[in-house]
Amino acid sequence: MNRLEVVRTQFEQAGIDALLVDSPTNRRYLSRFTGTAGAVLLTANDAFLITDFRYVEQAKSQSADFDIVQHENGAMSEEIQKLLEKESVQYLGFEKAYTSYEKYELYNQAFSAELVPVAGIVENPRMFKSQDELKTMKKAAGIADAAFEHIVTYIRAGIRERDIANELEFFMREQGAESSSFDIIVASGERGARPHGVASDKQVEKGDLITMDFGAYYDGYCSDITRTVAVGEVSDELRDVYDTVLQAQLKSVEKIKAGMTGIEADAIARELIYAEGYEGYFGHGLGHGLGMDVHEEPRLSMKGNLQLEPDMVVTVEPGIYLPGKGGVRIEDDIVITEEGNERLTTSDKTLKIIEA
């Protein structure tokens, strides 16, 4: 069953007879169209990609299973309405998580069909990766691994966090990535206590831990890896933090398997970290789904009720953050299998001490 058929099987339960998709990621997932403007209209029997003159030829080459409809002068809603009338659509599903209220008002005025808000109708199938998707994600993970091996030869005391982030970005692009998966996080010294400390002009100092969270966006899919390194010798307290996070991460990767919930997966690391005296310093979930977006379902957290199943890809990223001192996070991407899981990111997690 292809992607379009999987989505159509959900129409009856959702109470719709057609689905309008204009979020870029879901549009690309269904149609493989990589242009920046357009919408997908999926009915019980037909699939349409509506776009403007700039992208018509591109759409024809990328979306062979779709009828390509060109709209003029920004009048996409008018072309969609013509298709709704032609297809006798009465109940049109729209992406409630993506559609703004302004766009909803436009649709409500332009369309004869009754609008029905839907959620997860495309995102839920996206949780399960095909073999082709996994092959692409392994390539994205490999680029991130190579970037880490490169960056440890580049880091030195006195360099700015921003320089490290730029070097990671340049290297990943040279290896074939379209871009980084997200704004690269480089947080050194006391800034390491900020889980999302995007790279700044701060200079790396001797005795700093540096947390680097980055990933490669390759052929539409993301990788997401975090490694923490030391510049010169660090304090015994920070080394203990590193060792605790590493043990929590290794144990989680060893134990996570199909059948457990995100709550149960999160508890593996959380219980170990709390037992070592760091309760209150691990303030985020253990991980999240990964794919065309860097954050997808399922969530590995204290509220992650979804059950893990084979072919889901998730991150495993425990961390400890001590205000005024620094922090550590270690992250891998894994795919859930029938037997347990397989790491997609494989670079070394032993604490690397870079000569100051």
Coordinates of N, CA, C and O in Angstrom, one line a residue, residues 15-172:
G15 N -14.2 11.3 8.9 CA -15.5 12.0 8.4 C -15.3 12.9 7.2 O -15.9 13.9 7.1
I16 N -14.3 12.5 6.3 CA -14.0 13.4 5.2 C -14.1 12.5 3.9 O -14.0 11.3 4.0
D17 N -14.2 13.2 2.8 CA -14.1 12.5 1.5 C -13.0 13.1 0.6 O -12.8 12.7 -0.5
A18 N -12.3 14.1 1.2 CA -11.1 14.6 0.6 C -10.2 15.3 1.6 O -10.7 15.7 2.7
L19 N -8.9 15.5 1.3 CA -8.0 16.1 2.2 C -7.2 17.1 1.5 O -6.6 16.9 0.4
L20 N -7.1 18.3 2.1 CA -6.2 19.4 1.6 C -5.0 19.5 2.4 O -5.0 19.6 3.7
V21 N -3.8 19.4 1.8 CA -2.5 19.4 2.5 C -1.7 20.5 1.9 O -1.3 20.6 0.8
D22 N -1.4 21.5 2.8 CA -0.5 22.6 2.3 C 0.7 22.8 3.3 O 1.5 23.8 3.0
S23 N 0.9 22.0 4.3 CA 2.1 22.1 5.0 C 3.2 21.5 4.2 O 3.1 20.5 3.6
P24 N 4.4 22.2 4.1 CA 5.5 21.8 3.2 C 5.9 20.4 3.4 O 6.2 19.7 2.4
T25 N 6.1 20.0 4.7 CA 6.6 18.6 4.9 C 5.7 17.5 4.5 O 6.0 16.6 3.8
N26 N 4.4 17.7 4.9 CA 3.4 16.7 4.5 C 3.2 16.7 3.0 O 3.0 15.6 2.3
R27 N 3.2 17.9 2.4 CA 3.1 18.0 0.9 C 4.2 17.2 0.2 O 4.0 16.5 -0.7
R28 N 5.4 17.4 0.7 CA 6.6 16.7 0.1 C 6.5 15.2 0.4 O 6.8 14.4 -0.5
Y29 N 6.0 14.8 1.5 CA 5.9 13.4 1.9 C 5.0 12.7 0.9 O 5.3 11.6 0.4
L30 N 3.8 13.3 0.6 CA 2.8 12.7 -0.3 C 3.2 12.7 -1.7 O 3.0 11.8 -2.5
S31 N 3.8 13.9 -2.2 CA 3.9 14.1 -3.6 C 5.4 14.1 -4.1 O 5.6 14.0 -5.3
R32 N 6.3 14.1 -3.1 CA 7.8 14.2 -3.4 C 8.1 15.6 -4.1 O 9.2 15.8 -4.6
F33 N 7.2 16.5 -4.1 CA 7.4 17.8 -4.7 C 8.2 18.7 -3.7 O 7.8 18.8 -2.5
T34 N 9.3 19.3 -4.1 CA 10.2 20.0 -3.2 C 10.1 21.5 -3.4 O 10.8 22.3 -2.8
G35 N 9.1 22.0 -4.3 CA 8.9 23.4 -4.4 C 8.4 24.1 -3.1 O 8.0 23.4 -2.2
T36 N 8.5 25.4 -3.1 CA 8.1 26.1 -1.9 C 6.7 26.6 -1.9 O 6.3 27.3 -0.9
A37 N 5.9 26.4 -2.9 CA 4.6 26.9 -3.0 C 3.7 25.8 -3.6 O 4.0 25.2 -4.7
G38 N 2.5 25.6 -3.0 CA 1.6 24.6 -3.6 C 0.8 23.9 -2.6 O 1.0 24.1 -1.3
A39 N -0.2 23.1 -3.0 CA -1.0 22.4 -2.1 C -1.4 21.0 -2.8 O -1.4 20.9 -4.0
V40 N -1.6 20.0 -1.9 CA -2.1 18.7 -2.4 C -3.6 18.6 -2.1 O -4.0 18.9 -0.9
L41 N -4.3 18.2 -3.0 CA -5.7 17.8 -2.8 C -5.9 16.3 -3.1 O -5.7 15.9 -4.2
L42 N -6.2 15.6 -2.1 CA -6.3 14.1 -2.2 C -7.8 13.7 -2.0 O -8.4 14.0 -1.0
T43 N -8.4 13.1 -3.1 CA -9.8 12.6 -3.0 C -9.7 11.1 -2.9 O -8.7 10.5 -2.9
A44 N -10.9 10.5 -2.9 CA -11.0 9.0 -2.8 C -10.3 8.3 -4.0 O -9.7 7.2 -3.9
N45 N -10.3 9.0 -5.2 CA -9.8 8.4 -6.4 C -8.7 9.1 -7.1 O -8.0 8.6 -8.0
D46 N -8.5 10.4 -6.8 CA -7.6 11.2 -7.5 C -6.7 12.0 -6.6 O -6.9 12.2 -5.4
A47 N -5.6 12.5 -7.2 CA -4.6 13.2 -6.4 C -4.1 14.4 -7.3 O -3.7 14.2 -8.4
F48 N -4.3 15.6 -6.7 CA -3.9 16.8 -7.4 C -2.8 17.6 -6.7 O -2.8 17.7 -5.5
L49 N -1.9 18.2 -7.5 CA -1.0 19.1 -6.9 C -1.2 20.5 -7.6 O -1.0 20.6 -8.8
I50 N -1.6 21.5 -6.8 CA -1.9 22.8 -7.3 C -0.7 23.7 -7.0 O -0.3 23.9 -5.8
T51 N -0.2 24.3 -8.0 CA 1.0 25.2 -7.8 C 0.9 26.3 -8.9 O 0.0 26.3 -9.7
D52 N 1.9 27.2 -8.9 CA 1.9 28.3 -9.9 C 3.0 28.0 -11.0 O 3.7 27.0 -11.0
F53 N 3.0 29.0 -11.9 CA 3.8 28.8 -13.1 C 5.3 28.5 -12.8 O 5.9 27.7 -13.5
R54 N 5.8 29.0 -11.7 CA 7.2 28.8 -11.4 C 7.6 27.3 -11.2 O 8.7 26.9 -11.4
Y55 N 6.6 26.5 -10.8 CA 6.9 25.2 -10.3 C 6.2 24.1 -11.1 O 6.4 22.9 -10.8
V56 N 5.5 24.5 -12.2 CA 4.8 23.5 -12.9 C 5.7 22.4 -13.5 O 5.4 21.2 -13.4
E57 N 6.7 22.8 -14.2 CA 7.6 21.8 -14.8 C 8.3 20.9 -13.7 O 8.4 19.7 -13.9
Q58 N 8.7 21.5 -12.6 CA 9.3 20.8 -11.5 C 8.3 19.8 -11.0 O 8.6 18.6 -10.7
A59 N 7.0 20.2 -10.8 CA 6.0 19.3 -10.2 C 5.7 18.1 -11.2 O 5.6 17.0 -10.7
K60 N 5.8 18.4 -12.4 CA 5.5 17.3 -13.4 C 6.6 16.2 -13.3 O 6.3 15.0 -13.4
S61 N 7.8 16.7 -13.1 CA 9.0 15.7 -13.0 C 9.0 15.0 -11.7 O 9.5 13.9 -11.6
Q62 N 8.6 15.6 -10.6 CA 8.7 15.1 -9.3 C 7.5 14.3 -8.8 O 7.6 13.4 -8.0
S63 N 6.3 14.6 -9.3 CA 5.0 14.1 -8.8 C 4.3 13.4 -9.9 O 3.2 13.8 -10.3
A64 N 4.8 12.3 -10.4 CA 4.2 11.6 -11.5 C 2.8 11.0 -11.2 O 2.0 10.8 -12.1
D65 N 2.5 10.7 -10.0 CA 1.2 10.2 -9.6 C 0.1 11.2 -9.4 O -1.0 10.9 -9.0
F66 N 0.5 12.5 -9.7 CA -0.5 13.6 -9.4 C -0.8 14.3 -10.7 O 0.0 14.4 -11.6
D67 N -2.1 14.8 -10.8 CA -2.5 15.7 -11.8 C -2.0 17.1 -11.4 O -2.3 17.6 -10.3
I68 N -1.2 17.8 -12.2 CA -0.7 19.1 -11.9 C -1.7 20.1 -12.4 O -2.0 20.2 -13.5
V69 N -2.1 21.0 -11.5 CA -3.0 22.1 -11.8 C -2.3 23.4 -11.5 O -1.8 23.6 -10.4
Q70 N -2.3 24.3 -12.5 CA -1.6 25.6 -12.4 C -2.7 26.6 -12.0 O -3.7 26.7 -12.6
H71 N -2.3 27.4 -11.0 CA -3.2 28.5 -10.7 C -2.6 29.8 -11.1 O -1.3 29.9 -11.3
E72 N -3.4 30.9 -11.3 CA -2.9 32.1 -11.8 C -3.1 33.2 -10.8 O -4.1 33.3 -10.1
N73 N -2.1 34.1 -10.7 CA -2.2 35.4 -9.9 C -2.6 35.1 -8.5 O -3.3 35.8 -7.9
G74 N -2.0 34.0 -7.9 CA -2.2 33.7 -6.5 C -3.6 33.2 -6.2 O -4.0 33.1 -5.0
A75 N -4.4 32.8 -7.2 CA -5.8 32.4 -7.0 C -5.8 30.9 -6.8 O -6.6 30.2 -7.5
M76 N -5.0 30.3 -5.9 CA -5.0 28.9 -5.7 C -6.3 28.4 -5.1 O -6.8 27.3 -5.5
S77 N -7.0 29.1 -4.2 CA -8.3 28.7 -3.6 C -9.3 28.5 -4.7 O -10.2 27.7 -4.6
E78 N -9.3 29.4 -5.7 CA -10.3 29.3 -6.8 C -10.1 28.0 -7.6 O -11.1 27.3 -7.9
E79 N -8.9 27.6 -7.8 CA -8.6 26.3 -8.6 C -9.0 25.1 -7.7 O -9.6 24.1 -8.2
I80 N -8.8 25.2 -6.4 CA -9.2 24.1 -5.5 C -10.7 24.0 -5.5 O -11.2 22.9 -5.5
Q81 N -11.4 25.1 -5.4 CA -12.9 25.1 -5.4 C -13.4 24.4 -6.7 O -14.3 23.6 -6.7
K82 N -12.8 24.7 -7.9 CA -13.2 24.0 -9.1 C -13.0 22.5 -9.0 O -13.9 21.7 -9.4
L83 N -11.9 22.1 -8.4 CA -11.7 20.6 -8.2 C -12.7 20.0 -7.2 O -13.2 18.9 -7.4
L84 N -13.0 20.8 -6.2 CA -14.0 20.3 -5.2 C -15.3 20.1 -5.8 O -16.0 19.1 -5.6
E85 N -15.7 21.0 -6.7 CA -17.0 20.8 -7.4 C -16.9 19.7 -8.4 O -17.9 18.8 -8.5
K86 N -15.8 19.6 -9.1 CA -15.7 18.5 -10.1 C -15.7 17.1 -9.4 O -16.3 16.2 -9.9
E87 N -15.1 17.0 -8.2 CA -15.0 15.7 -7.5 C -16.2 15.5 -6.5 O -16.2 14.5 -5.8
S88 N -17.1 16.5 -6.5 CA -18.3 16.4 -5.6 C -17.9 16.2 -4.2 O -18.5 15.3 -3.5
V89 N -17.0 16.9 -3.7 CA -16.5 16.8 -2.3 C -17.4 17.6 -1.4 O -17.7 18.8 -1.6
Q90 N -17.9 16.9 -0.4 CA -18.8 17.5 0.6 C -18.1 17.8 1.9 O -18.4 18.8 2.5
Y91 N -17.2 17.0 2.3 CA -16.5 17.2 3.6 C -15.0 17.2 3.3 O -14.4 16.2 2.9
L92 N -14.4 18.4 3.5 CA -13.0 18.5 3.1 C -12.1 18.6 4.4 O -12.3 19.6 5.2
G93 N -11.2 17.7 4.6 CA -10.3 17.8 5.8 C -9.2 18.8 5.5 O -8.7 18.9 4.4
F94 N -8.8 19.5 6.6 CA -7.7 20.4 6.5 C -6.8 20.2 7.7 O -7.3 19.7 8.8
E95 N -5.5 20.6 7.6 CA -4.6 20.3 8.7 C -4.7 21.4 9.8 O -4.2 22.5 9.7
K96 N -5.4 21.0 10.9 CA -5.6 22.0 11.9 C -4.4 22.4 12.6 O -4.3 23.5 13.2
A97 N -3.3 21.6 12.7 CA -2.1 22.0 13.3 C -1.3 22.9 12.5 O -0.4 23.6 13.0
Y98 N -1.6 23.1 11.2 CA -0.8 23.9 10.4 C -1.6 25.2 9.9 O -1.0 26.2 9.7
T99 N -2.9 25.0 9.7 CA -3.7 26.1 9.0 C -3.9 27.2 10.0 O -4.4 27.0 11.1
S100 N -3.5 28.4 9.6 CA -3.8 29.6 10.4 C -5.2 30.0 10.4 O -6.0 29.5 9.5
Y101 N -5.7 30.8 11.4 CA -7.1 31.2 11.4 C -7.4 32.1 10.1 O -8.4 32.0 9.6
E102 N -6.4 32.9 9.7 CA -6.6 33.7 8.5 C -6.8 32.8 7.3 O -7.7 33.1 6.5
K103 N -6.0 31.7 7.2 CA -6.2 30.8 6.0 C -7.5 30.1 6.1 O -8.2 29.8 5.1
Y104 N -7.9 29.7 7.4 CA -9.2 29.0 7.6 C -10.3 29.9 7.1 O -11.3 29.4 6.4
E105 N -10.3 31.2 7.4 CA -11.4 32.1 7.0 C -11.4 32.2 5.5 O -12.5 32.2 4.9
L106 N -10.2 32.2 4.8 CA -10.2 32.2 3.4 C -10.8 31.0 2.8 O -11.6 31.0 1.9
Y107 N -10.5 29.8 3.3 CA -11.0 28.5 2.9 C -12.5 28.5 3.1 O -13.3 28.1 2.2
N108 N -13.0 29.0 4.2 CA -14.4 28.9 4.6 C -15.2 29.8 3.6 O -16.4 29.4 3.3
Q109 N -14.6 30.9 3.1 CA -15.3 31.7 2.2 C -15.3 31.2 0.7 O -16.2 31.3 0.0
A110 N -14.1 30.5 0.4 CA -13.9 30.1 -1.0 C -14.5 28.7 -1.3 O -14.8 28.5 -2.5
F111 N -14.6 27.9 -0.4 CA -14.9 26.5 -0.7 C -16.4 26.2 -0.4 O -16.9 26.6 0.7
S112 N -17.0 25.4 -1.2 CA -18.4 25.0 -1.0 C -18.5 23.8 0.0 O -19.5 23.6 0.6
A113 N -17.4 23.0 0.1 CA -17.4 21.8 1.0 C -17.3 22.3 2.4 O -16.8 23.4 2.7
E114 N -17.9 21.5 3.3 CA -17.7 21.7 4.7 C -16.3 21.4 5.2 O -15.8 20.3 4.9
L115 N -15.7 22.3 5.9 CA -14.3 22.1 6.4 C -14.3 21.3 7.7 O -15.1 21.6 8.6
V116 N -13.5 20.3 7.7 CA -13.3 19.4 8.8 C -11.9 19.4 9.3 O -11.0 19.0 8.6
P117 N -11.6 19.8 10.5 CA -10.2 19.8 11.0 C -9.8 18.4 11.3 O -10.5 17.6 11.9
V118 N -8.6 18.1 10.8 CA -8.0 16.7 11.1 C -6.6 16.9 11.6 O -5.9 17.9 11.3
A119 N -6.1 15.9 12.3 CA -4.7 15.9 12.8 C -4.2 14.4 12.7 O -4.9 13.5 13.0
G120 N -2.9 14.3 12.4 CA -2.2 13.1 12.4 C -2.5 12.2 11.2 O -1.9 11.1 11.0
I121 N -3.3 12.7 10.2 CA -3.7 11.8 9.1 C -2.6 11.5 8.2 O -2.5 10.5 7.5
V122 N -1.6 12.4 8.1 CA -0.4 12.2 7.4 C 0.8 11.9 8.3 O 1.6 11.1 8.1
E123 N 0.8 12.6 9.5 CA 1.9 12.5 10.4 C 2.0 11.1 11.0 O 3.1 10.6 11.2
N124 N 0.9 10.4 11.2 CA 0.9 9.1 11.8 C 1.6 8.1 10.9 O 2.5 7.3 11.4
P125 N 1.2 8.0 9.6 CA 2.0 7.1 8.7 C 3.5 7.5 8.6 O 4.3 6.6 8.4
R126 N 3.8 8.8 8.8 CA 5.2 9.2 8.7 C 6.0 8.6 9.8 O 7.3 8.6 9.7
M127 N 5.5 8.2 10.9 CA 6.2 7.6 12.0 C 6.9 6.4 11.6 O 8.0 6.0 12.2
F128 N 6.4 5.7 10.6 CA 6.9 4.4 10.2 C 7.8 4.5 8.9 O 7.2 4.9 7.9
K129 N 9.1 4.3 9.0 CA 10.0 4.5 7.9 C 10.1 3.3 7.0 O 10.3 2.2 7.5
S130 N 10.1 3.5 5.7 CA 10.3 2.4 4.8 C 11.8 2.2 4.7 O 12.6 2.9 5.2
Q131 N 12.2 1.1 4.0 CA 13.6 0.8 3.8 C 14.3 1.9 3.1 O 15.4 2.2 3.3
D132 N 13.6 2.5 2.1 CA 14.2 3.6 1.3 C 14.5 4.8 2.3 O 15.5 5.4 2.2
E133 N 13.5 5.1 3.1 CA 13.6 6.2 4.0 C 14.8 5.9 5.0 O 15.6 6.8 5.3
L134 N 14.9 4.7 5.5 CA 15.9 4.4 6.5 C 17.3 4.5 5.8 O 18.3 4.9 6.4
K135 N 17.4 4.1 4.5 CA 18.6 4.2 3.8 C 19.1 5.7 3.7 O 20.2 6.0 3.9
T136 N 18.1 6.6 3.5 CA 18.4 8.0 3.4 C 18.8 8.5 4.8 O 19.8 9.3 4.9
M137 N 18.1 8.1 5.8 CA 18.4 8.6 7.2 C 19.8 8.1 7.7 O 20.5 8.8 8.4
K138 N 20.2 6.9 7.2 CA 21.5 6.4 7.6 C 22.6 7.2 6.9 O 23.6 7.5 7.5
K139 N 22.3 7.7 5.7 CA 23.2 8.6 5.0 C 23.3 9.9 5.8 O 24.4 10.4 6.0
A140 N 22.2 10.5 6.2 CA 22.2 11.7 7.0 C 22.9 11.5 8.3 O 23.7 12.4 8.7
A141 N 22.7 10.4 9.0 CA 23.4 10.1 10.2 C 24.9 10.0 10.0 O 25.7 10.4 10.8
G142 N 25.3 9.3 8.9 CA 26.7 9.2 8.6 C 27.4 10.5 8.4 O 28.6 10.7 8.7
I143 N 26.7 11.5 7.7 CA 27.3 12.8 7.5 C 27.5 13.5 8.9 O 28.5 14.1 9.1
A144 N 26.5 13.3 9.8 CA 26.7 13.9 11.1 C 27.8 13.3 11.9 O 28.6 14.0 12.6
D145 N 28.0 12.0 11.8 CA 29.1 11.3 12.5 C 30.4 11.8 11.9 O 31.4 12.1 12.7
A146 N 30.5 11.9 10.6 CA 31.8 12.4 10.0 C 32.0 13.8 10.5 O 33.2 14.2 10.7
A147 N 31.0 14.6 10.6 CA 31.2 16.0 11.0 C 31.7 16.1 12.5 O 32.6 16.9 12.8
F148 N 31.3 15.2 13.3 CA 31.8 15.1 14.7 C 33.3 14.7 14.7 O 34.1 15.4 15.3
E149 N 33.6 13.7 13.9 CA 35.0 13.3 13.8 C 35.9 14.5 13.3 O 37.1 14.6 13.7
H150 N 35.4 15.3 12.4 CA 36.1 16.4 11.9 C 36.2 17.5 12.9 O 37.3 18.1 13.1
I151 N 35.2 17.8 13.6 CA 35.1 19.0 14.4 C 36.1 18.9 15.6 O 36.6 19.9 16.1
V152 N 36.3 17.7 16.1 CA 37.2 17.6 17.2 C 38.7 17.9 16.8 O 39.5 18.2 17.7
T153 N 39.0 17.9 15.6 CA 40.3 18.3 15.1 C 40.4 19.8 14.9 O 41.5 20.4 14.7
Y154 N 39.3 20.5 14.9 CA 39.2 21.9 14.6 C 39.1 22.7 15.9 O 39.6 23.9 15.9
I155 N 38.5 22.2 16.9 CA 38.3 22.9 18.2 C 39.6 23.2 18.9 O 40.5 22.4 19.0
R156 N 39.7 24.4 19.5 CA 40.8 24.8 20.3 C 40.3 25.9 21.2 O 39.3 26.6 21.0
A157 N 41.1 26.1 22.3 CA 40.8 27.2 23.2 C 40.9 28.6 22.4 O 41.8 28.7 21.6
G158 N 40.0 29.5 22.7 CA 40.0 30.8 22.0 C 39.1 30.9 20.8 O 38.8 32.0 20.4
I159 N 38.6 29.8 20.3 CA 37.7 29.8 19.1 C 36.3 30.1 19.6 O 35.9 29.8 20.7
R160 N 35.5 30.8 18.8 CA 34.2 31.1 19.2 C 33.2 30.0 18.9 O 33.4 29.1 18.0
E161 N 32.2 29.9 19.7 CA 31.1 28.9 19.5 C 30.6 29.0 18.1 O 30.3 28.0 17.4
R162 N 30.4 30.2 17.6 CA 29.9 30.5 16.3 C 30.8 29.9 15.2 O 30.3 29.4 14.2
D163 N 32.1 29.9 15.4 CA 33.0 29.4 14.5 C 32.9 27.9 14.4 O 32.9 27.3 13.3
I164 N 32.6 27.2 15.5 CA 32.4 25.8 15.5 C 31.2 25.4 14.8 O 31.2 24.5 14.0
A165 N 30.1 26.2 15.0 CA 28.8 25.9 14.3 C 29.0 26.1 12.8 O 28.5 25.2 12.0
N166 N 29.7 27.1 12.4 CA 29.8 27.4 11.0 C 30.7 26.3 10.3 O 30.4 25.8 9.2
E167 N 31.7 25.8 11.0 CA 32.5 24.7 10.5 C 31.7 23.4 10.3 O 31.9 22.7 9.4
L168 N 30.9 23.1 11.3 CA 30.0 22.0 11.2 C 29.1 22.1 10.0 O 29.0 21.1 9.2
E169 N 28.5 23.2 9.8 CA 27.6 23.5 8.7 C 28.3 23.3 7.4 O 27.9 22.6 6.5
F170 N 29.5 24.0 7.2 CA 30.2 23.9 6.0 C 30.6 22.4 5.7 O 30.5 22.0 4.5
F171 N 31.1 21.7 6.7 CA 31.6 20.4 6.5 C 30.4 19.5 6.0 O 30.6 18.7 5.1
M172 N 29.3 19.6 6.7 CA 28.1 18.7 6.3 C 27.7 19.0 4.9 O 27.3 18.1 4.2

